[in-house]
PDB file of C-alpha atoms in Angstrom:
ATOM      1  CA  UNK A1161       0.000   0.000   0.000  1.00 71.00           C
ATOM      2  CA  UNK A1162       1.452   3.038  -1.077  1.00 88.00           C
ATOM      3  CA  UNK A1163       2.483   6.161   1.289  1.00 93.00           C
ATOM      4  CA  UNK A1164       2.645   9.687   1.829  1.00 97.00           C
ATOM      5  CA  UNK A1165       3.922  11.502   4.649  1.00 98.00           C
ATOM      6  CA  UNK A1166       3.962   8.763   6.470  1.00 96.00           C
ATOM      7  CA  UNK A1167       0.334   8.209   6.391  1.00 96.00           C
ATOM      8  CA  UNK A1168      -1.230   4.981   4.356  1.00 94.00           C
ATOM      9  CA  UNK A1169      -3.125   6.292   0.606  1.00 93.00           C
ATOM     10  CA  UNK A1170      -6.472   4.316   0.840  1.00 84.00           C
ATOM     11  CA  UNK A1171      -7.056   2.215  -2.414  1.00 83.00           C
ATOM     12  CA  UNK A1172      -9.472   4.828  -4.487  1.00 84.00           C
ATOM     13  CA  UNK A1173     -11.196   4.789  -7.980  1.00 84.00           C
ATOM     14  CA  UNK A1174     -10.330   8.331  -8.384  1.00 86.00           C
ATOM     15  CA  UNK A1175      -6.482   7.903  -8.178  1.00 90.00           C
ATOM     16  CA  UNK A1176      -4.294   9.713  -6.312  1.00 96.00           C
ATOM     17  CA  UNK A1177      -3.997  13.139  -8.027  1.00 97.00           C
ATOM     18  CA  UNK A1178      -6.372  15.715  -9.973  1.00 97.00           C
ATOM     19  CA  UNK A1179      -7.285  14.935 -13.547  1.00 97.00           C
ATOM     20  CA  UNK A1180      -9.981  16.051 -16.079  1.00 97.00           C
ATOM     21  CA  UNK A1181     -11.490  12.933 -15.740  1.00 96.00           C
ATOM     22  CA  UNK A1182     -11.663  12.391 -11.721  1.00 96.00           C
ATOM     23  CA  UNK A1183     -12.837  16.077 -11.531  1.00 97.00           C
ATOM     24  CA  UNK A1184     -16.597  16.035 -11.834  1.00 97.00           C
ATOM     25  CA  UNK A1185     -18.427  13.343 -10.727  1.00 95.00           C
ATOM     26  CA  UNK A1186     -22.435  14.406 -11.340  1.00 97.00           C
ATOM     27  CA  UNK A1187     -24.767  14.032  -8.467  1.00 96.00           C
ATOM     28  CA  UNK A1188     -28.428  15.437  -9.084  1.00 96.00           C
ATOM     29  CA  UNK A1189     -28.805  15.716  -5.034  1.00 94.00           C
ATOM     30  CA  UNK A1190     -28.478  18.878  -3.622  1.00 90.00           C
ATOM     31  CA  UNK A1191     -26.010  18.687  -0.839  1.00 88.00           C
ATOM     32  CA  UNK A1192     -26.987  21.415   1.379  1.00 77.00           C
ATOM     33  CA  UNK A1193     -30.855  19.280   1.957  1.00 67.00           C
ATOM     34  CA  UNK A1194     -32.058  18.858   4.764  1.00 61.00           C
ATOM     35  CA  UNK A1195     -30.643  22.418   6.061  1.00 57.00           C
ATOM     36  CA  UNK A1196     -32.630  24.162   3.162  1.00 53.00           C
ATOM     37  CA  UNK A1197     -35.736  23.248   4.520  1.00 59.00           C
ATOM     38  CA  UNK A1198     -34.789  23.831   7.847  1.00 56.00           C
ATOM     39  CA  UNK A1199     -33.259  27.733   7.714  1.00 67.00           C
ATOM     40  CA  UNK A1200     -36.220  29.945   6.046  1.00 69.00           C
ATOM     41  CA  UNK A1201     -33.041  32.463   5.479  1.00 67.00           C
ATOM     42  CA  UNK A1202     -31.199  29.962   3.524  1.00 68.00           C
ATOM     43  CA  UNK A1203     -34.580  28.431   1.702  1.00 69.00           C
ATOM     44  CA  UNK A1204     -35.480  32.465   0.526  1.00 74.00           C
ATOM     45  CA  UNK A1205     -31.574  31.873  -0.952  1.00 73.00           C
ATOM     46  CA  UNK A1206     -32.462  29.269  -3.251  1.00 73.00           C
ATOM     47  CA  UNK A1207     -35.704  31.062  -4.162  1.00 78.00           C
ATOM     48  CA  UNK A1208     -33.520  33.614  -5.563  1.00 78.00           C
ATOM     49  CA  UNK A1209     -31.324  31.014  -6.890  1.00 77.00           C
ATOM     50  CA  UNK A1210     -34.375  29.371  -8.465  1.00 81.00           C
ATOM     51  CA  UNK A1211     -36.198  32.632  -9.986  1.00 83.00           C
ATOM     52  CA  UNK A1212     -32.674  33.289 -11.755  1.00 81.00           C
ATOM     53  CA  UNK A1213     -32.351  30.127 -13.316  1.00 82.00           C
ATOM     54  CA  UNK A1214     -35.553  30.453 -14.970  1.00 78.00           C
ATOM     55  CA  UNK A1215     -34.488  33.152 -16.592  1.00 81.00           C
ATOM     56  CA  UNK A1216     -31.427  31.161 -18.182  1.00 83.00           C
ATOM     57  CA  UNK A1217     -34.753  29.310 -19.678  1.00 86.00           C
ATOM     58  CA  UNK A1218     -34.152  25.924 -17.313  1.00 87.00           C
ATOM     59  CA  UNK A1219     -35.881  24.812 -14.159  1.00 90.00           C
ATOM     60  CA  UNK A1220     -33.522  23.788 -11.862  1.00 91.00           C
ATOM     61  CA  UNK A1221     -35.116  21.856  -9.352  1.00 89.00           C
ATOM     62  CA  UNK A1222     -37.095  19.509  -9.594  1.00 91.00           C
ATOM     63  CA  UNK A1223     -40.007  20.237  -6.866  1.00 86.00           C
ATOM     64  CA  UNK A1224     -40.316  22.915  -4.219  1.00 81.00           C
ATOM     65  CA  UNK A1225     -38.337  20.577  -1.593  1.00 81.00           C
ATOM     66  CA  UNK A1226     -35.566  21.522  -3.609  1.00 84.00           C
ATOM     67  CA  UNK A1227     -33.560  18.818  -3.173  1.00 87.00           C
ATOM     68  CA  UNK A1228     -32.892  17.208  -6.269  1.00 92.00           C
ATOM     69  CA  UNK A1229     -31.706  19.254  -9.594  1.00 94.00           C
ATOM     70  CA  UNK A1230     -33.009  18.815 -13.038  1.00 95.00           C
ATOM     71  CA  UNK A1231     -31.481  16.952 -15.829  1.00 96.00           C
ATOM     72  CA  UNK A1232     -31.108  20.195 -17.752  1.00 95.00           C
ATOM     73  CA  UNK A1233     -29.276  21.771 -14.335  1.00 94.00           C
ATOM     74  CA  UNK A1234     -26.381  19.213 -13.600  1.00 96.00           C
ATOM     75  CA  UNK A1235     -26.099  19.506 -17.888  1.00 96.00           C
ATOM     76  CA  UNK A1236     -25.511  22.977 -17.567  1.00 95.00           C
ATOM     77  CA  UNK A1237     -23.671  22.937 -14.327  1.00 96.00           C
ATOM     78  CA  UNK A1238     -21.035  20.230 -15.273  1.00 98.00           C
ATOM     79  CA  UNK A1239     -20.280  22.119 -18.501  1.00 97.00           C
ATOM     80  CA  UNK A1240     -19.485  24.992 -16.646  1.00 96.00           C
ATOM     81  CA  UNK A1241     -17.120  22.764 -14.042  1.00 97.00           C
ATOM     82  CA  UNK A1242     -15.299  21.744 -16.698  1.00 98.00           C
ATOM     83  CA  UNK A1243     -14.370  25.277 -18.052  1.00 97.00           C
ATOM     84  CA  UNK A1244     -13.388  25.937 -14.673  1.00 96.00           C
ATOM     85  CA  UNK A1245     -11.018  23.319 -14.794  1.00 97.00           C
ATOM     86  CA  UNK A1246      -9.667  24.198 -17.964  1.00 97.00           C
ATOM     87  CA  UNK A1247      -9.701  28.106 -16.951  1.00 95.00           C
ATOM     88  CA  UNK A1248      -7.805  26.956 -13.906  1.00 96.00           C
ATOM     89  CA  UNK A1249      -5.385  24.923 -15.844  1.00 97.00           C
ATOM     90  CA  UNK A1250      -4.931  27.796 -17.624  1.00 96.00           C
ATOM     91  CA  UNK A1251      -4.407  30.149 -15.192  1.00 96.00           C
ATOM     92  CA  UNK A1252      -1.640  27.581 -12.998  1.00 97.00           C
ATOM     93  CA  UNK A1253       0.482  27.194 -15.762  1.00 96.00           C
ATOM     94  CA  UNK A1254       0.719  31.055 -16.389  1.00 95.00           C
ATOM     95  CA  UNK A1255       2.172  31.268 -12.444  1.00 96.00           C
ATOM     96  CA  UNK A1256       5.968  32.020 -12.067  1.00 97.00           C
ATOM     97  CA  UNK A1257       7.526  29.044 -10.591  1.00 97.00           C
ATOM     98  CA  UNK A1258      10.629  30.999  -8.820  1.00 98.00           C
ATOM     99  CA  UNK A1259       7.964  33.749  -7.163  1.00 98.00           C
ATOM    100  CA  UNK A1260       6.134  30.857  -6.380  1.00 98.00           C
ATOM    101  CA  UNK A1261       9.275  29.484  -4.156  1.00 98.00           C
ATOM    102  CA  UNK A1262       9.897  32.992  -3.243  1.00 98.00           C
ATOM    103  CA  UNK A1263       6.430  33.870  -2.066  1.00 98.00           C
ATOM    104  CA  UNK A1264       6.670  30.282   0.396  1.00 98.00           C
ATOM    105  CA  UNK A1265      10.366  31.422   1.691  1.00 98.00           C
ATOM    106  CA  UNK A1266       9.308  34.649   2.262  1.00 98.00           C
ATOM    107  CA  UNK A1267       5.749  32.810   4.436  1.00 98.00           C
ATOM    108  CA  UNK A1268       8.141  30.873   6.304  1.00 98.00           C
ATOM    109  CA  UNK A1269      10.684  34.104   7.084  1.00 98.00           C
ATOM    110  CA  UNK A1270       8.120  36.234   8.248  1.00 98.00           C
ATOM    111  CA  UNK A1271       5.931  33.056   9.963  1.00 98.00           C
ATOM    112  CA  UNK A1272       8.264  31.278  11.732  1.00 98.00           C
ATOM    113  CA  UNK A1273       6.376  28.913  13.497  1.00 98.00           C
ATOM    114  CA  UNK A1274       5.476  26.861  10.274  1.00 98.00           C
ATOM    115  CA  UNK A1275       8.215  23.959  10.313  1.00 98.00           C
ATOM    116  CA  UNK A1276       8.009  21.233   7.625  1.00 98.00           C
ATOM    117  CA  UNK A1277       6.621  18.176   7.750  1.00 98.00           C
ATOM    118  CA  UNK A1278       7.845  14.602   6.467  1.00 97.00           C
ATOM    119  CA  UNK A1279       5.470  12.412   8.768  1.00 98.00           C
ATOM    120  CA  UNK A1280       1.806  13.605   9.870  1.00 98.00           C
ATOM    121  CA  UNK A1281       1.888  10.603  12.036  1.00 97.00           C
ATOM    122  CA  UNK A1282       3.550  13.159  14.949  1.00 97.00           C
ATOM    123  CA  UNK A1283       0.793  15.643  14.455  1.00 98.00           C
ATOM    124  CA  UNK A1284      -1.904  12.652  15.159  1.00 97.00           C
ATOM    125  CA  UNK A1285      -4.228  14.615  17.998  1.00 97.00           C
ATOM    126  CA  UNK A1286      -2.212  17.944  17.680  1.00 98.00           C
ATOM    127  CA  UNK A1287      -4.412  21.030  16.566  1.00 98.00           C
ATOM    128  CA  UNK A1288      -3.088  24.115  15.095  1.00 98.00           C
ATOM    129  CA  UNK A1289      -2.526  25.581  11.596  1.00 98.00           C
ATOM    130  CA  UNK A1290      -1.394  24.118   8.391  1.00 98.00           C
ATOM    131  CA  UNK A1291      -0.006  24.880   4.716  1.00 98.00           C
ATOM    132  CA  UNK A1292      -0.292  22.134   2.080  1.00 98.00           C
ATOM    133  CA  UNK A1293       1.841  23.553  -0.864  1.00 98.00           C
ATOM    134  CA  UNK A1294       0.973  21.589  -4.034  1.00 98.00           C
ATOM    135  CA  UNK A1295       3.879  22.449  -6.306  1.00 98.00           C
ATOM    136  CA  UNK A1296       2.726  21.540  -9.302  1.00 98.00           C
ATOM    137  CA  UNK A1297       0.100  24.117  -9.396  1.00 98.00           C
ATOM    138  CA  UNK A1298       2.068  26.745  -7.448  1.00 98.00           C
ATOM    139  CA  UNK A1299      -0.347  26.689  -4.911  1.00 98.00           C
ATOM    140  CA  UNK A1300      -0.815  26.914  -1.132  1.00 98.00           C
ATOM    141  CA  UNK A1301      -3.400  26.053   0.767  1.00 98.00           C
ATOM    142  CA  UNK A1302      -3.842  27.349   4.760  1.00 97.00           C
ATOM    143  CA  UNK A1303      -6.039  25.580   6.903  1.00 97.00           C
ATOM    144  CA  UNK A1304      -6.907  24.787  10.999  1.00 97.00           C
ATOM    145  CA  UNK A1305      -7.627  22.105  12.840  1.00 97.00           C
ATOM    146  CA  UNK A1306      -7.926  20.423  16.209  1.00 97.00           C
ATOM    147  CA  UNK A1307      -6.556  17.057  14.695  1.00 98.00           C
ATOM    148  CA  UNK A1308      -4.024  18.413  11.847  1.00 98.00           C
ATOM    149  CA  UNK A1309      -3.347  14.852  10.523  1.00 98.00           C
ATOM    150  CA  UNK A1310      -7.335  14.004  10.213  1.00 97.00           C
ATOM    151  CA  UNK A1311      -7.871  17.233   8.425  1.00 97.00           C
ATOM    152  CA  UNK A1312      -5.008  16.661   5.810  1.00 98.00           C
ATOM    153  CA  UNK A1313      -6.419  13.412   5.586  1.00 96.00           C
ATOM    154  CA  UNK A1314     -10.168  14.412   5.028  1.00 96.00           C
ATOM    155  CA  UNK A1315      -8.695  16.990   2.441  1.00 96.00           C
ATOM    156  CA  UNK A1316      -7.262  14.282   0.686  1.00 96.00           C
ATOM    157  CA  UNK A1317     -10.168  11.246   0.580  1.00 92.00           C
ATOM    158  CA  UNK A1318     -12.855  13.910   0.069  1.00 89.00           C
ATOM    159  CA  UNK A1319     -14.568  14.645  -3.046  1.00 89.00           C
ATOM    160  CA  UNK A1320     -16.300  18.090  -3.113  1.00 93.00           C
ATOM    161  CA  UNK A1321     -19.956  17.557  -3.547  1.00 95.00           C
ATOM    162  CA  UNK A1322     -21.098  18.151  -7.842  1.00 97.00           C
ATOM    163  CA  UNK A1323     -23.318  21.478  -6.535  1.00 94.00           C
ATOM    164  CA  UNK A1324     -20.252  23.021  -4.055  1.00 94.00           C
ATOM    165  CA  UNK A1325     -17.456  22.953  -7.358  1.00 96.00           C
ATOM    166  CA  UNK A1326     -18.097  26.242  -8.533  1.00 94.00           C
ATOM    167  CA  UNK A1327     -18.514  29.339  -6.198  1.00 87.00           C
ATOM    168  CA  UNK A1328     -20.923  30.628  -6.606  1.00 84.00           C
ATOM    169  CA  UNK A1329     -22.684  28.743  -9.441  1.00 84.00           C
ATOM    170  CA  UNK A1330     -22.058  29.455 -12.880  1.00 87.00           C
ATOM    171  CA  UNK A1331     -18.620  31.110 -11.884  1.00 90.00           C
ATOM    172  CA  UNK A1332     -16.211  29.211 -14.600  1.00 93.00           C
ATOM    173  CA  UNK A1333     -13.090  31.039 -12.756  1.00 92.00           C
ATOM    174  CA  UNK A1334     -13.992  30.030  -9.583  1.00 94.00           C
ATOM    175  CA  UNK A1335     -10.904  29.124  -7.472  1.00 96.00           C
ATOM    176  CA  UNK A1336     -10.342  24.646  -7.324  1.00 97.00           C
ATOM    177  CA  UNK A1337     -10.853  23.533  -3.961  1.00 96.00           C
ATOM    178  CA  UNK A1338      -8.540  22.016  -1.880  1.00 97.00           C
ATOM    179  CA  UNK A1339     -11.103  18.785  -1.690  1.00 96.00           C
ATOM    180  CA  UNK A1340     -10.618  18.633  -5.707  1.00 97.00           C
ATOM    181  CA  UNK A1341      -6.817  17.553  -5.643  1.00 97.00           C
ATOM    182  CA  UNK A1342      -6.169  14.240  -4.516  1.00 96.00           C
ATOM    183  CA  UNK A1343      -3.297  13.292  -2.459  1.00 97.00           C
ATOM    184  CA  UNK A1344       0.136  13.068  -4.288  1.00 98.00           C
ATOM    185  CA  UNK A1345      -0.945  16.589  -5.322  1.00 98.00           C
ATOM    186  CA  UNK A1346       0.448  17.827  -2.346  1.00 98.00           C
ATOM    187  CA  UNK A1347       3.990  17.926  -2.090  1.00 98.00           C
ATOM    188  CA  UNK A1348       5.025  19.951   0.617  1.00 98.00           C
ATOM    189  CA  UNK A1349       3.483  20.444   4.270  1.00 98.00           C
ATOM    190  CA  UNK A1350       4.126  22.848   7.153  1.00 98.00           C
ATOM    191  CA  UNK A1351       2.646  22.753  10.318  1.00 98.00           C
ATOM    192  CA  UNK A1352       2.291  25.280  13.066  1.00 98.00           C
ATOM    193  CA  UNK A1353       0.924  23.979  16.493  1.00 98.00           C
ATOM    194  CA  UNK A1354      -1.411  25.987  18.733  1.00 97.00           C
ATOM    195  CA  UNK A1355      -4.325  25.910  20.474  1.00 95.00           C
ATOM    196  CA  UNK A1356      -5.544  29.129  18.812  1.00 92.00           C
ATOM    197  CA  UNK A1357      -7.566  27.913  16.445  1.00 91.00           C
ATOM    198  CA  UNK A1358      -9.193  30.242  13.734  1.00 89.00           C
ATOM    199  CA  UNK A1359      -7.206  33.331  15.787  1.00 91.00           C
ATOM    200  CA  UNK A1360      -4.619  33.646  13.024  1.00 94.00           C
ATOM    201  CA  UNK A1361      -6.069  31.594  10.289  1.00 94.00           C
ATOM    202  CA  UNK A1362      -6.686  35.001   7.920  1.00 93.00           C
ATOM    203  CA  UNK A1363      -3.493  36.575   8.822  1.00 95.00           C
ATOM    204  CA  UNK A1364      -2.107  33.552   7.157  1.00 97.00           C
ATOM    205  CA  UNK A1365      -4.085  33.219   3.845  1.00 95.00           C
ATOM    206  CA  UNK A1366      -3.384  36.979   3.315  1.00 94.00           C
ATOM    207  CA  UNK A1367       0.254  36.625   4.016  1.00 96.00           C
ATOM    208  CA  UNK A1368       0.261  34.259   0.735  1.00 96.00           C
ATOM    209  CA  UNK A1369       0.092  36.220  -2.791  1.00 95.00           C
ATOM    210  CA  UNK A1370      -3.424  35.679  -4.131  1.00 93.00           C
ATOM    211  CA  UNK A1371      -2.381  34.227  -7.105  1.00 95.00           C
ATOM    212  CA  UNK A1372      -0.703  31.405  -5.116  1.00 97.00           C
ATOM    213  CA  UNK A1373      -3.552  30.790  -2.658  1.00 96.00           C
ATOM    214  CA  UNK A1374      -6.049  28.620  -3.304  1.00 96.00           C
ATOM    215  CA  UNK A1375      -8.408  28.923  -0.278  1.00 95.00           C
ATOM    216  CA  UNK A1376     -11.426  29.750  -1.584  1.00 93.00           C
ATOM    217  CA  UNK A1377     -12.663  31.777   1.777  1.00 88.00           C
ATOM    218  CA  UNK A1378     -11.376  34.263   3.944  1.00 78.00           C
ATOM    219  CA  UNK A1379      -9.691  32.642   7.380  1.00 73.00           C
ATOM    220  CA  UNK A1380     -12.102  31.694  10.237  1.00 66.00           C
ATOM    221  CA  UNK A1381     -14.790  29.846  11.449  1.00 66.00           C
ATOM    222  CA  UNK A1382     -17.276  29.513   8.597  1.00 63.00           C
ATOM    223  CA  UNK A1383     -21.179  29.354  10.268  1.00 55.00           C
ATOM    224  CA  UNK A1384     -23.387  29.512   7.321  1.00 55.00           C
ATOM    225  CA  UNK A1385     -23.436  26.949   4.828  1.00 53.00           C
ATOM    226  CA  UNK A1386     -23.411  29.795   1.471  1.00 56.00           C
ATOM    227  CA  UNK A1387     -20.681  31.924   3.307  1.00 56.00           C
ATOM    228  CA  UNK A1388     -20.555  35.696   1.410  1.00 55.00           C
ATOM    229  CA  UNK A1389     -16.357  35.834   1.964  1.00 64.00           C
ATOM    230  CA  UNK A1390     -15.548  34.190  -1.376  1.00 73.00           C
ATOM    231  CA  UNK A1391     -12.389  34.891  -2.774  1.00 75.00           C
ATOM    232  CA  UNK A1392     -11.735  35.736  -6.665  1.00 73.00           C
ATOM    233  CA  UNK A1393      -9.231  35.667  -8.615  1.00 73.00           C
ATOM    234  CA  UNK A1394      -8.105  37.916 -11.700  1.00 61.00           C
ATOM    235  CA  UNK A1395      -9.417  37.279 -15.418  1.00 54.00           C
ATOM    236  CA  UNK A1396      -7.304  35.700 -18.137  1.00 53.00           C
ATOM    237  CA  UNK A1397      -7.609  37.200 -21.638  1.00 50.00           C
TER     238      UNK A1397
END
């Protein structure tokens, strides 16, 4: 069984990092059920959502439990996923690879509490703050935890629902979640222990060039499931 910082890769029919193919899987259930039903803030949400749908000429749910999506929404959805993907590919291998480098030395100068990391096994129990660095994307990813080595973990067996890809919807340059790349993606990882969790989580992502970052929200703890912080990133021509 293969492994990566120390940790055992579960066998998965995804593979171990991102590809076209492994990107999208379509799912017509919405992910955020039963909580729509149960939040009248979040249900008015999706009336909005549904009210501008309709004027793209589609229905996109299929009742008014809105739970499940139309035929003619995941259609139009996974099209869009996959010009994000491409968009993203795109806009990665545009990214300096030496400011890349510089941009993490320059992290670890000025945040010296982030050492690396060759086997999560130590961090097993230990919370505190992260940075996965997945080189061949020039990115960096920031995170918290209470259990640092279950997080990384849950970041790498994930699979980010069909409906959560884009932010928000229809948004082809939306930034690839960290629950999109698969394991061997990440290359590097630095670890910070505390038991400040969230305290100094958005010091962190701004501390990392935008263009290098890939979390897709602001630093803290997120209490709504359609958070408003999303973070954009710069058009390609």
């Amino acid at each position: 069984m293969q492994q990566h910082f120390g940790l055992k890769l579960r066998a998965s029919k995804y593979g171990y990092k991102l590809t076209r193919e492994n990107y999208v899987v379509v799912d017509n259930k919405n992910s955020f059920y039963p909580k729509v039903n149960l939040n009248p803030g979040l249900r008015k949400t999706y009336e909005q959502f549904r009210l501008n749908y309709k004027r793209l000429g589609f229905e996109p749910y299929t009742d008014d439990t809105y739970t499940v999506y139309t035929d003619e929404w995941c259609k139009w959805h996974y099209e869009n996923c996959m010009k994000n993907f491409d968009w993203n590919m795109k806009f990665f291998s545009s990214l300096d690879r030496e400011k890349f480098n510089a941009a993490i030395n320059e992290f670890l100068t000025r945040n010296q509490e982030f050492i690396p990391v060759l086997d999560l096994n130590i961090y097993r129990g230990v919370s505190g703050y992260y940075m996965m660095v997945l080189d061949d994307y020039c990115q960096i990813y920031i995170g918290t935890a209470k259990d640092i080595t279950k997080r990384i973990r849950t970041h790498w067996i994930n699979r980010k629902p069909f409906d959560r890809i884009l932010l928000p919807h229809g948004n082809i340059q939306s930034i690839i979640s960290i629950d999109s790349f698969r394991a061997l993606d990440t290359t590097r990882i630095y670890v910070a222990a505390s038991d400040n969790l969230y305290e100094n989580e958005d010091k962190y992502i701004c501390d990392i060039p935008g263009e290098f970052c890939s979390n897709r929200f602001s630093g803290g703890l997120i209490t709504t499931p359609l958070p408003s912080n999303v973070k954009t990133r710069h058009v390609i021509d």
